[in-house]
XYZ file of C-alpha atoms in Angstrom:
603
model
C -114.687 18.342 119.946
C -115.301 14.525 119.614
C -113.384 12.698 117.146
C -115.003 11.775 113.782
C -114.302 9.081 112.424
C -114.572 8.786 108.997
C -113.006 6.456 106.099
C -111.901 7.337 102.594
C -112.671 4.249 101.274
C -115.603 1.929 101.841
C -112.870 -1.168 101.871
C -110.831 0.266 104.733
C -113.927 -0.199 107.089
C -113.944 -3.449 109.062
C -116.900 -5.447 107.399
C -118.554 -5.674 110.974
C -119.653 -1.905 110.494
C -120.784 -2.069 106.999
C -124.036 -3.804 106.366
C -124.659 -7.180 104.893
C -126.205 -6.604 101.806
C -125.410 -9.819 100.731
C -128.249 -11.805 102.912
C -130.362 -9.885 100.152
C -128.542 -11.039 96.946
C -124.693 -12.812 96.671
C -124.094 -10.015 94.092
C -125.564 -8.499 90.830
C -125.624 -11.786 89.259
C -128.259 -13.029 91.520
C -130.058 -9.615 91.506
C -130.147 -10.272 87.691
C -131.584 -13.430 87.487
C -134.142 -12.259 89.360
C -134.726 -9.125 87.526
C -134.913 -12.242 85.061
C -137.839 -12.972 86.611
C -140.037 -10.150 86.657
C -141.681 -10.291 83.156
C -143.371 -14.068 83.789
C -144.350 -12.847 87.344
C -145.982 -9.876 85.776
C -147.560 -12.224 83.414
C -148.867 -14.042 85.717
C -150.689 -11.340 87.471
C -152.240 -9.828 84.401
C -153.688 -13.432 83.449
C -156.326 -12.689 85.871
C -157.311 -9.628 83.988
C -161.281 -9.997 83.867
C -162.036 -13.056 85.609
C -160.674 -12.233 89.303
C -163.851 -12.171 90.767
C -165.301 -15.105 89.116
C -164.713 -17.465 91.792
C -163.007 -17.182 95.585
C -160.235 -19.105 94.149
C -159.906 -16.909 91.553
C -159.428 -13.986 93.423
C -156.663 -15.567 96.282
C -155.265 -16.283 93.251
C -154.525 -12.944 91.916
C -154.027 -11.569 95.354
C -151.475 -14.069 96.314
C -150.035 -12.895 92.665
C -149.996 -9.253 93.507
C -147.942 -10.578 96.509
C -145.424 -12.661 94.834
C -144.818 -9.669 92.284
C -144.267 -7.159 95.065
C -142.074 -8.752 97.386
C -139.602 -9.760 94.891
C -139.803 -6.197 93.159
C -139.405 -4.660 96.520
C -136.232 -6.975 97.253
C -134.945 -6.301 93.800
C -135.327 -2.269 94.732
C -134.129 -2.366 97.936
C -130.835 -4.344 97.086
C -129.896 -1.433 94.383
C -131.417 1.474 96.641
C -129.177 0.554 99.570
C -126.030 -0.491 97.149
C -126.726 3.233 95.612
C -127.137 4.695 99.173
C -123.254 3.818 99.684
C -122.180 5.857 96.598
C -124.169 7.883 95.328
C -122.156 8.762 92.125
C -121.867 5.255 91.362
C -123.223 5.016 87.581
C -123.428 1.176 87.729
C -126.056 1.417 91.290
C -127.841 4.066 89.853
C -128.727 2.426 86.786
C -129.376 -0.524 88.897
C -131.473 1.775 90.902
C -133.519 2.999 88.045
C -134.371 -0.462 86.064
C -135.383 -1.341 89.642
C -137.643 1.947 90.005
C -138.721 1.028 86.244
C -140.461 -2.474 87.888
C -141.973 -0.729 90.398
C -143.684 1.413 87.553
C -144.926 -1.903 85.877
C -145.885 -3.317 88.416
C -147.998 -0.447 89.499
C -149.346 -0.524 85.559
C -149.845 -4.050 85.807
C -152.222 -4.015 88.826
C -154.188 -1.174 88.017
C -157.301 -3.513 87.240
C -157.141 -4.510 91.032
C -158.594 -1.877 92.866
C -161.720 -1.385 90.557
C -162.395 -5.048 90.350
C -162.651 -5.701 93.935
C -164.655 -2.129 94.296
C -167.267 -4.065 91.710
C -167.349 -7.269 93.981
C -170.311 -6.598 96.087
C -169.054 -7.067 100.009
C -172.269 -10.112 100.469
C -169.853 -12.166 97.550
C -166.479 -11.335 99.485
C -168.067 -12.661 102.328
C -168.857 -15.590 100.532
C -165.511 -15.955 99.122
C -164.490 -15.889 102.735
C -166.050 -18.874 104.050
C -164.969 -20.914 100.865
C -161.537 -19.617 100.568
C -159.606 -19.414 103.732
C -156.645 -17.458 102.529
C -159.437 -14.090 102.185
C -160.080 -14.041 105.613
C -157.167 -11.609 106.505
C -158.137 -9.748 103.305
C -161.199 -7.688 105.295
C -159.836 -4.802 106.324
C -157.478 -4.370 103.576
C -161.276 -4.661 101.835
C -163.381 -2.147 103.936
C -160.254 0.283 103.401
C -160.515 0.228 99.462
C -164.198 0.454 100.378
C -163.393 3.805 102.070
C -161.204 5.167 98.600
C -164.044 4.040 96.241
C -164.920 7.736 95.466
C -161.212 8.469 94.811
C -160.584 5.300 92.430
C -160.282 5.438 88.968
C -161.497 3.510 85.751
C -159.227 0.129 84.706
C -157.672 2.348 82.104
C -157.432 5.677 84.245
C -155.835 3.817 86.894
C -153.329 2.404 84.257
C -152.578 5.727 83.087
C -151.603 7.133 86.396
C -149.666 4.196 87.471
C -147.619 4.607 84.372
C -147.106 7.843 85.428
C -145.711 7.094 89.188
C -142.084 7.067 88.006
C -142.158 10.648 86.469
C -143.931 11.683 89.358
C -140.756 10.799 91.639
C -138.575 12.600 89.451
C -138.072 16.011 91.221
C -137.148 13.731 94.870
C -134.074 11.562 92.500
C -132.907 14.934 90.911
C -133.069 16.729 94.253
C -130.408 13.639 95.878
C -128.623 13.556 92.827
C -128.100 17.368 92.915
C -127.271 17.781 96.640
C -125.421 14.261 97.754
C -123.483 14.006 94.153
C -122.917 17.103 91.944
C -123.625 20.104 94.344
C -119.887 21.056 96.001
C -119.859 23.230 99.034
C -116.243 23.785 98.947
C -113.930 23.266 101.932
C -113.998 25.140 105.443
C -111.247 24.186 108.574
C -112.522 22.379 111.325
C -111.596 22.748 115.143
C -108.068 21.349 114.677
C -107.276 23.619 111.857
C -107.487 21.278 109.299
C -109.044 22.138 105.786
C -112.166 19.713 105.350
C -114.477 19.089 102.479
C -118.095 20.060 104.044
C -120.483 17.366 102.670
C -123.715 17.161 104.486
C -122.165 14.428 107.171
C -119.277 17.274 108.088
C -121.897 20.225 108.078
C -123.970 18.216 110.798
C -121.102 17.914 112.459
C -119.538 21.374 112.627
C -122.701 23.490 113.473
C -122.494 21.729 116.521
C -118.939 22.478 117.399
C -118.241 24.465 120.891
C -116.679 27.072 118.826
C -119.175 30.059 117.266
C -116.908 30.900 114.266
C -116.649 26.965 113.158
C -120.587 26.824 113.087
C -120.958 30.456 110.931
C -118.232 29.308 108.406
C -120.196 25.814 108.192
C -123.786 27.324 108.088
C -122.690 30.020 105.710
C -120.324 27.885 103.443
C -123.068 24.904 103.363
C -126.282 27.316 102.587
C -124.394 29.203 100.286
C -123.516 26.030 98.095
C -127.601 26.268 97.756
C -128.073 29.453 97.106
C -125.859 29.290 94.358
C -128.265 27.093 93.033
C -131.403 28.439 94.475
C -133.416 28.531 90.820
C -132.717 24.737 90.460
C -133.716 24.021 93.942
C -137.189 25.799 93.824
C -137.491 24.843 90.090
C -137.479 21.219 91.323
C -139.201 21.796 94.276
C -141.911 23.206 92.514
C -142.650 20.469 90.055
C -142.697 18.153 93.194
C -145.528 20.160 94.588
C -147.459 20.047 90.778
C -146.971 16.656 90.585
C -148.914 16.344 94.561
C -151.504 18.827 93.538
C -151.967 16.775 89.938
C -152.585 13.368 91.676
C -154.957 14.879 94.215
C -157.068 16.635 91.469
C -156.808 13.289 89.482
C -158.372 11.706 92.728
C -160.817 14.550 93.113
C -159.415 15.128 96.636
C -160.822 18.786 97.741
C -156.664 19.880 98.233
C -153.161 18.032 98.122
C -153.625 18.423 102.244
C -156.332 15.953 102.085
C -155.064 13.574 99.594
C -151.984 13.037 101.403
C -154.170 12.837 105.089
C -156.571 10.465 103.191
C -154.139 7.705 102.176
C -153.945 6.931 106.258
C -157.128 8.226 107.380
C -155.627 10.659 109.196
C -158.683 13.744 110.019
C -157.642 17.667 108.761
C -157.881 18.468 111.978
C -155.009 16.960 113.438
C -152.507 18.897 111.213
C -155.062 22.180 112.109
C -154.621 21.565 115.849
C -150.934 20.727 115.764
C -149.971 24.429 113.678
C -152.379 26.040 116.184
C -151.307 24.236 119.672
C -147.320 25.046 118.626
C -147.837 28.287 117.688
C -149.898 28.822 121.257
C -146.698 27.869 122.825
C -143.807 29.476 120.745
C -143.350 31.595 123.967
C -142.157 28.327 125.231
C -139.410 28.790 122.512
C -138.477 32.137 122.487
C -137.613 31.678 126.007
C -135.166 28.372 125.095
C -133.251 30.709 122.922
C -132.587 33.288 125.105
C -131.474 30.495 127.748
C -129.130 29.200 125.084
C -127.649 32.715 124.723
C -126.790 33.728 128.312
C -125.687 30.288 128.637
C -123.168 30.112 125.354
C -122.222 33.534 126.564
C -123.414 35.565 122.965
C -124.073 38.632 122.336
C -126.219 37.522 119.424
C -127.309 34.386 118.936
C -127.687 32.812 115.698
C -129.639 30.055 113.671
C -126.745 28.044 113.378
C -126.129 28.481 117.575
C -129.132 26.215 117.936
C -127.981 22.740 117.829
C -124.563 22.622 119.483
C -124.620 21.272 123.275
C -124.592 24.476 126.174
C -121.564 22.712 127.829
C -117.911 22.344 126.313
C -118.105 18.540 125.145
C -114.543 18.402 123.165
C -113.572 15.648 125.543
C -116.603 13.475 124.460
C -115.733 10.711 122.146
C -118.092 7.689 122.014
C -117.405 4.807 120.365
C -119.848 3.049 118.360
C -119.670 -0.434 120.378
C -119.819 1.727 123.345
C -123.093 3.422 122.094
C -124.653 0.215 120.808
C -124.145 -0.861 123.947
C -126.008 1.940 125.600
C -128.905 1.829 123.353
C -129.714 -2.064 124.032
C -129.396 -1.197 128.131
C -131.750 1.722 127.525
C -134.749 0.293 125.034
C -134.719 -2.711 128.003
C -137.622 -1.489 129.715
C -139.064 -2.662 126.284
C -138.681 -5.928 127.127
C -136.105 -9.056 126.424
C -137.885 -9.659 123.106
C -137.605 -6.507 121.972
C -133.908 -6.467 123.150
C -132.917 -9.577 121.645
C -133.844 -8.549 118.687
C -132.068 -5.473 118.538
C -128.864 -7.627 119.511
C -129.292 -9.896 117.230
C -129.834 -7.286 114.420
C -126.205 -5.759 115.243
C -124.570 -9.173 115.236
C -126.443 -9.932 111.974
C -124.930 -6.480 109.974
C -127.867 -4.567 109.666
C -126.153 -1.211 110.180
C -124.038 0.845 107.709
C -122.212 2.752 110.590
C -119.678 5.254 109.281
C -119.380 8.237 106.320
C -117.273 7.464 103.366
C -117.108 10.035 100.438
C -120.521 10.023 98.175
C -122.228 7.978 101.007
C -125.947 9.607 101.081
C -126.023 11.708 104.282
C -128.125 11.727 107.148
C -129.247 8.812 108.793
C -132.012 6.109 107.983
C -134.088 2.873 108.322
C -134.922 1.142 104.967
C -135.650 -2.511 104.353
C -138.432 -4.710 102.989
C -140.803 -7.877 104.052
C -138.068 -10.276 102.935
C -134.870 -8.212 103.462
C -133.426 -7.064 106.706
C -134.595 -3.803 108.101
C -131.551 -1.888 107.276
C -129.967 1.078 109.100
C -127.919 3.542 107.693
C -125.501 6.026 109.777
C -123.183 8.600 109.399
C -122.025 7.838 112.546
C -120.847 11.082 114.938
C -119.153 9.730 118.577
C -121.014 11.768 120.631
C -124.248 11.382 122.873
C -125.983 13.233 119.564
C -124.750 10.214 117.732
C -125.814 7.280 120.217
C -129.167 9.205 120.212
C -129.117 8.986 116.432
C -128.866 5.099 116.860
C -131.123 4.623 118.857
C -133.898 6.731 116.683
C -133.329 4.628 113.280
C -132.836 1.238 115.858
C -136.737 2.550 116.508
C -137.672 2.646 112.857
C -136.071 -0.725 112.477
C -137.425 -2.453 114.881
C -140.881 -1.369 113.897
C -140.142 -2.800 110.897
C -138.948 -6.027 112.126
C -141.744 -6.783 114.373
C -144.475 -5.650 111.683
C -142.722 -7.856 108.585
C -142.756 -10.955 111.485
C -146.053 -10.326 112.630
C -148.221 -9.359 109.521
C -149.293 -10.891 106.448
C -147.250 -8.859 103.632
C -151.013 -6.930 102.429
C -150.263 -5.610 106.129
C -146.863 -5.336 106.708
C -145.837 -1.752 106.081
C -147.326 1.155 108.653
C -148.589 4.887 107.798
C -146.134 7.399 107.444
C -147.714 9.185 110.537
C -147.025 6.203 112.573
C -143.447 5.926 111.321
C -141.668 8.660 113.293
C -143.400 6.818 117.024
C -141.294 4.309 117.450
C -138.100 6.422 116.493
C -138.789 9.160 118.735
C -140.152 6.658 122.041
C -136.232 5.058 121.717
C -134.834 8.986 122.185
C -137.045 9.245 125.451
C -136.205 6.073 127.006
C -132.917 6.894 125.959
C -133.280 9.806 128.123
C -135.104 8.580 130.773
C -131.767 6.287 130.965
C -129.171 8.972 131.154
C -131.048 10.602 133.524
C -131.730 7.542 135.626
C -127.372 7.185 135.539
C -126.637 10.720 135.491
C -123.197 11.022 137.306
C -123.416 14.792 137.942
C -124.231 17.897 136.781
C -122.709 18.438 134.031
C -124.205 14.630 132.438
C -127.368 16.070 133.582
C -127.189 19.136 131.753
C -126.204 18.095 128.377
C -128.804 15.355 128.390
C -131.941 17.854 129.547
C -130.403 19.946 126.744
C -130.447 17.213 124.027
C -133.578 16.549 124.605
C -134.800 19.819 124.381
C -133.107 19.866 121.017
C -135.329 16.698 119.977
C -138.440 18.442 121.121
C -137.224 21.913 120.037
C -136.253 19.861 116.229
C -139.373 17.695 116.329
C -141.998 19.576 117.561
C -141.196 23.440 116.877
C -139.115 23.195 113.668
C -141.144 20.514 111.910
C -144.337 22.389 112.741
C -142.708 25.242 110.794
C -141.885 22.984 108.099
C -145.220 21.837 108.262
C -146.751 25.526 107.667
C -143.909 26.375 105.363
C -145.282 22.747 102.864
C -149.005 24.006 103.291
C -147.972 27.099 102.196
C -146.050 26.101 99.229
C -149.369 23.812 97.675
C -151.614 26.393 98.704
C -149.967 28.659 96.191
C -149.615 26.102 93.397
C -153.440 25.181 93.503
C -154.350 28.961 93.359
C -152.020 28.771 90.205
C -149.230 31.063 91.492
C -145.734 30.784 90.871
C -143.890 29.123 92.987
C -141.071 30.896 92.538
C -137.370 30.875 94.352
C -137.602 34.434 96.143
C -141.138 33.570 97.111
C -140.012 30.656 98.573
C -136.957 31.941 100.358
C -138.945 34.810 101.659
C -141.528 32.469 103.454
C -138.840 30.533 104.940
C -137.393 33.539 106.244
C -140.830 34.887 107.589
C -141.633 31.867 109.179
C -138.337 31.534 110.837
C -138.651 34.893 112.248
C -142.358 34.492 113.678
C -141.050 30.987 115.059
C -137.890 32.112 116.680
C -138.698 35.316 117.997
C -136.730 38.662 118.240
C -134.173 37.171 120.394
C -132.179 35.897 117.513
C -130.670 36.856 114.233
C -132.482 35.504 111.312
C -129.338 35.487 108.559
C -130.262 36.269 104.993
C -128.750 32.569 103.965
C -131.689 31.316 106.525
C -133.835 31.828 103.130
C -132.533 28.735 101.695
C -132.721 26.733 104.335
C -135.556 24.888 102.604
C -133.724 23.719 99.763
C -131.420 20.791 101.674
C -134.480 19.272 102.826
C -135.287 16.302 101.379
C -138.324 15.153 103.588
C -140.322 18.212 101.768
C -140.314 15.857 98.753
C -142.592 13.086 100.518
C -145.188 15.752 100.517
C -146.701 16.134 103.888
C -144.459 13.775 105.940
C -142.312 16.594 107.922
C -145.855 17.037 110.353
C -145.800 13.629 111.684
C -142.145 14.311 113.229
C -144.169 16.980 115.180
C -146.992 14.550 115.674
C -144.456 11.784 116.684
C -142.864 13.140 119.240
C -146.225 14.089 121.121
C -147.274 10.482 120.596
C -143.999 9.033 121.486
C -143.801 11.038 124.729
C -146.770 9.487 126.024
C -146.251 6.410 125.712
C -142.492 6.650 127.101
C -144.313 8.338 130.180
C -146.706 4.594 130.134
C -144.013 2.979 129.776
C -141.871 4.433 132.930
C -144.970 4.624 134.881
C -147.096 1.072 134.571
C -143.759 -0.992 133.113
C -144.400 -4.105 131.352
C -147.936 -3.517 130.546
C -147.663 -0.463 128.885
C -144.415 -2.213 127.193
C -146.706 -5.194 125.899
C -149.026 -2.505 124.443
C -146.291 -0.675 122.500
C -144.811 -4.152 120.910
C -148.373 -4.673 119.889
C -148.813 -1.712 118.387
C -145.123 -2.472 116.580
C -146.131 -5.595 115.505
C -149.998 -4.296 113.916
C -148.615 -3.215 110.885
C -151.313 -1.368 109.119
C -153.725 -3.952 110.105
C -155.897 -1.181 111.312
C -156.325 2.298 110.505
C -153.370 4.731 111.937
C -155.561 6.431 114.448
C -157.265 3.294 116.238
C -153.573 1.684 116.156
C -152.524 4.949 118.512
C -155.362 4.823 120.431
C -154.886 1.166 121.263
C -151.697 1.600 121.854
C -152.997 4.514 124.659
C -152.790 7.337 122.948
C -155.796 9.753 121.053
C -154.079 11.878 118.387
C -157.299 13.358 117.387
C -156.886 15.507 120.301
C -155.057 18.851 121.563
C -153.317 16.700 124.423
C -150.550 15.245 123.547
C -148.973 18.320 122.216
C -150.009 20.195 124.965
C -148.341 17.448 126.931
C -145.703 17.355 125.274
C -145.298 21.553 125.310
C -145.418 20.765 128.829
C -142.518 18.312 129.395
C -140.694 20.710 127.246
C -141.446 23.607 129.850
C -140.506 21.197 132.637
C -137.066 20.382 131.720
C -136.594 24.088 130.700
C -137.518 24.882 134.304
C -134.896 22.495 135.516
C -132.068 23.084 132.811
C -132.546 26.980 133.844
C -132.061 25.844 137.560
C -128.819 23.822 137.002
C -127.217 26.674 134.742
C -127.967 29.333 137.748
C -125.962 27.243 139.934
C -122.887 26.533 137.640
């Protein structure tokens, strides 16, 4: 098995792999003079209270005040968030983290007279304001939009109410982190050299992938059990995350939570319909992946937790993060220099938090805002898994980068649907790379493999996550209970129907659930699915036309949400309002199976 590196202390890392934080703030005395700051900046948006739409300088005025308030709140939140992100038990970054989540509240209060003012403004007098005040003229989509929500918008004071209620509302996501990065412990469990490990999150990821069957059923069973334990806790927190989705949809009189959370991006119904149908069509397509993995793993049974580890031995396979970095710039190049030089300059600059420390947050992930760097956050594994990984949040990051240079701030963050696209088009060019360089057989094999993995993980598994959410808000808006065993036995049905008979569903599958945070962005675990179909078509533009499909892509990074979600795709080249891409994408998942099944005959 590779080596892992890993650090007991955040100060024993060379400061090139930790990020710079500081290009955000010198240190908490800057953050807190301007935390300082908030209450006059508030003050000054709230000044415009009743008289906004009295004149076109009027109202750049209090837009270019809703600005000013939310880029320094955002900077003032990300600078704790990512601070808190390196330990999470750290009581002075989570109180940090909390005054900062408090400003977000007030600043949400504070605004709440924006959206029905301007929904009062007749569009003929906006146009006006237009021609007299040059600063509106970006302002007309971000206009027609709140046009679009006007039957979903509130009173002054109703709007107040349920912006003062936004904090509470994220409750059941901070408990759910606290509980399972800081307090939960999963106990210890020996890895392949013997030696008795604490299993955090980070070390879990790491052994269910090990070569060696017995390592990944102690991990699986040791990790899932440290939830099962708390199993009431989970669900009891799970479920208040769900009331809290279905109570902001009723508030908006959307028709389900579903819609609500489609609505915000103007994404149709259908396209979550068609994705759950189209999957499902081609679960076949699965079924037959597993039982690949088992005569090639040699199993009698094959297991959930025999899923993500490679087919071939890979315990000579140690790649070290320069080496990977390296890899992931000569693979995004058919993205062009631009988009290149960025990237370089990015790692040069510190944006990456590279390796696991204790009470680091697990996983892996892009965060930043429109005056911060677009941070990346690893747990970094030295393995192809691991340069993959990179290259995914270097995606999310870069999207961010070329959106916050491109787009006024009213414009600078994209839909959560488009958010997984750029991610997911670095893993295929990464592929279409490896392949392109492929030594031999064996290279060739564990890539075709890994990126089965992606589609199998993407595609497949979200899907069922997708179902498994649906499911779960269905049953709170008929006023059921949404209790732990009926939670756990939903998992475990859908696992079952997903995976086929070819594979042992263990009872600790139930609870697989429960370590997912992504369930807590309510309705976000879909667009992984809906991401990698979009992604693989353009990667396919990309290695077919070259540079002008390339120029398309970096406009569609750089558009922000300048547009709505669906005409940004379609510009880009691709129409998620239909079947195709997942049928395409079903199908590129068939052809490599053909091919992986052809190199594993001849070995």
């Amino acid at each position: 098995m590779a080596q892992h590196v890993a650090y007991n202390s955040r100060a024993d890392i060379p400061e090139r792999y930790k990020w710079d934080l500081t290009a955000m703030y010198r240190d908490d005395t800057a953050w807190e003079a301007d935390a300082a700051r908030v209450p006059a900046v508030l003050a000054t948006l709230t000044a415009f209270r009743g008289t906004m739409t009295q004149s076109a300088h009027q109202l750049a005025g209090v837009l270019h005040a809703h600005e000013q308030a939310g880029r320094l709140i955002d900077k003032l939140w990300q600078y704790a968030a990512r601070h808190r992100d390196e330990d999470m038990s750290s009581s002075r970054y989570n109180a940090l983290f909390e005054r900062a989540s408090a400003l977000r509240d007030k600043l949400a209060a504070a605004s709440s007279f924006l959206s029905p003012a301007l929904l009062e403004l007749h569009v003929v007098k906006f146009a006006l304001f237009m021609q007299e005040e040059p600063a509106l003229r970006t302002y007309v989509h971000f206009v027609n939009n709140l046009q679009r929500e006007q039957p979903h918008l509130l009173t002054s004071s109703e709007e107040a109410l349920l912006a003062q209620a936004v904090g509470i509302a994220s409750s059941p996501q901070v408990i759910h982190s606290m509980l399972t990065d800081a307090d939960v412990l999963f106990g210890t469990v020996k890895d392949e050299r013997g030696v008795e490990v604490p299993l955090t999150r980070a070390v879990y990821e790491r052994l269910v992938r090990s070569s060696d069957q017995e390592i990944r059923r102690e991990a699986y069973e040791t990790f899932f059990a440290g939830y099962m334990d708390h199993k009431n806790s989970v669900a009891a927190i799970y479920a208040a995350n769900v009331k809290q989705s279905v109570f902001f949809a009723r508030a908006r009189k959307h028709e389900s939570s579903l819609k609500a959370a489609l609505f915000a991006d103007n994404i149709p119904v259908v396209v979550y319909t068609n994705l759950i149908r189209s999957v499902r069509n081609h679960l076949p397509l699965l079924h037959r992946y597993i039982a690949l993995r088992k005569r090639a793993l040699g199993l009698d049974e094959i297991h959930m937790y025999d899923l993500a580890n490679s087919l071939l031995d890979d315990t000579g396979e140690s790649i070290a993060f320069d080496d990977a970095a390296a890899t992931v710039l000569e693979a995004l190049s058919p993205l062009g220099t631009d988009y290149v030089g960025a990237a370089r300059a990015g790692l040069a600059a510190r944006w990456i938090d590279v390796y696991e420390t204790p009470n680091k947050r697990g996983g892996a992930h892009s965060a930043g805002c429109y005056d911060t760097y677009p941070y990346l956050m690893l747990n970094y594994l030295d393995t192809l898994l691991g340069t993959y990984t990179l290259a995914h949040e270097m995606g999310h990051s870069m999207h961010s980068y070329y959106s916050f240079r491109t787009q006024p701030y009213h414009y600078a963050y994209y839909s959560d649907f488009l958010a997984e696209v750029a991610s997911i088009l670095n893993e295929a060019l990464m592929t279409h790379y490896q392949l392109q360089h492929a030594q031999d057989k064996q290279v060739r094999i564990r890539v075709i493999n890994l990126q089965l993995e992606i589609i199998r993980y993407s595609l497949f598994r979200q899907t069922m996550l997708a179902e498994f959410e649906r499911f779960a808000h269905k049953t709170v808006e008929r006023g059921e209970a949404l209790t732990a065993d009926l939670l756990c036995d939903t998992f475990y049905r859908l696992c079952k129907e997903y995976h086929g008979d070819g594979i042992v569903v263990d009872e600790v599958a139930r609870i697989e659930w429960a370590y997912l945070p992504h369930l807590y962005y309510n309705f976000y675990v879909y667009q992984y699915a809906t991401g990698v179909a979009a992604a693989s078509a353009l990667a396919a533009q990309i290695v077919d036309e070259g540079e002008p499909a390339a120029a398309r892509v970096r406009r569609f990074l750089a558009s922000g949400s300048s547009a709505y979600t669906m005409d940004l795709l379609r510009d880009a080249g691709v129409d998620m309002t239909s079947p195709e891409p997942v049928e395409r994408t079903a199908k590129l998942f068939e052809q490599r199976l053909n091919e992986l099944e052809r190199l594993l005959e001849r070995e």
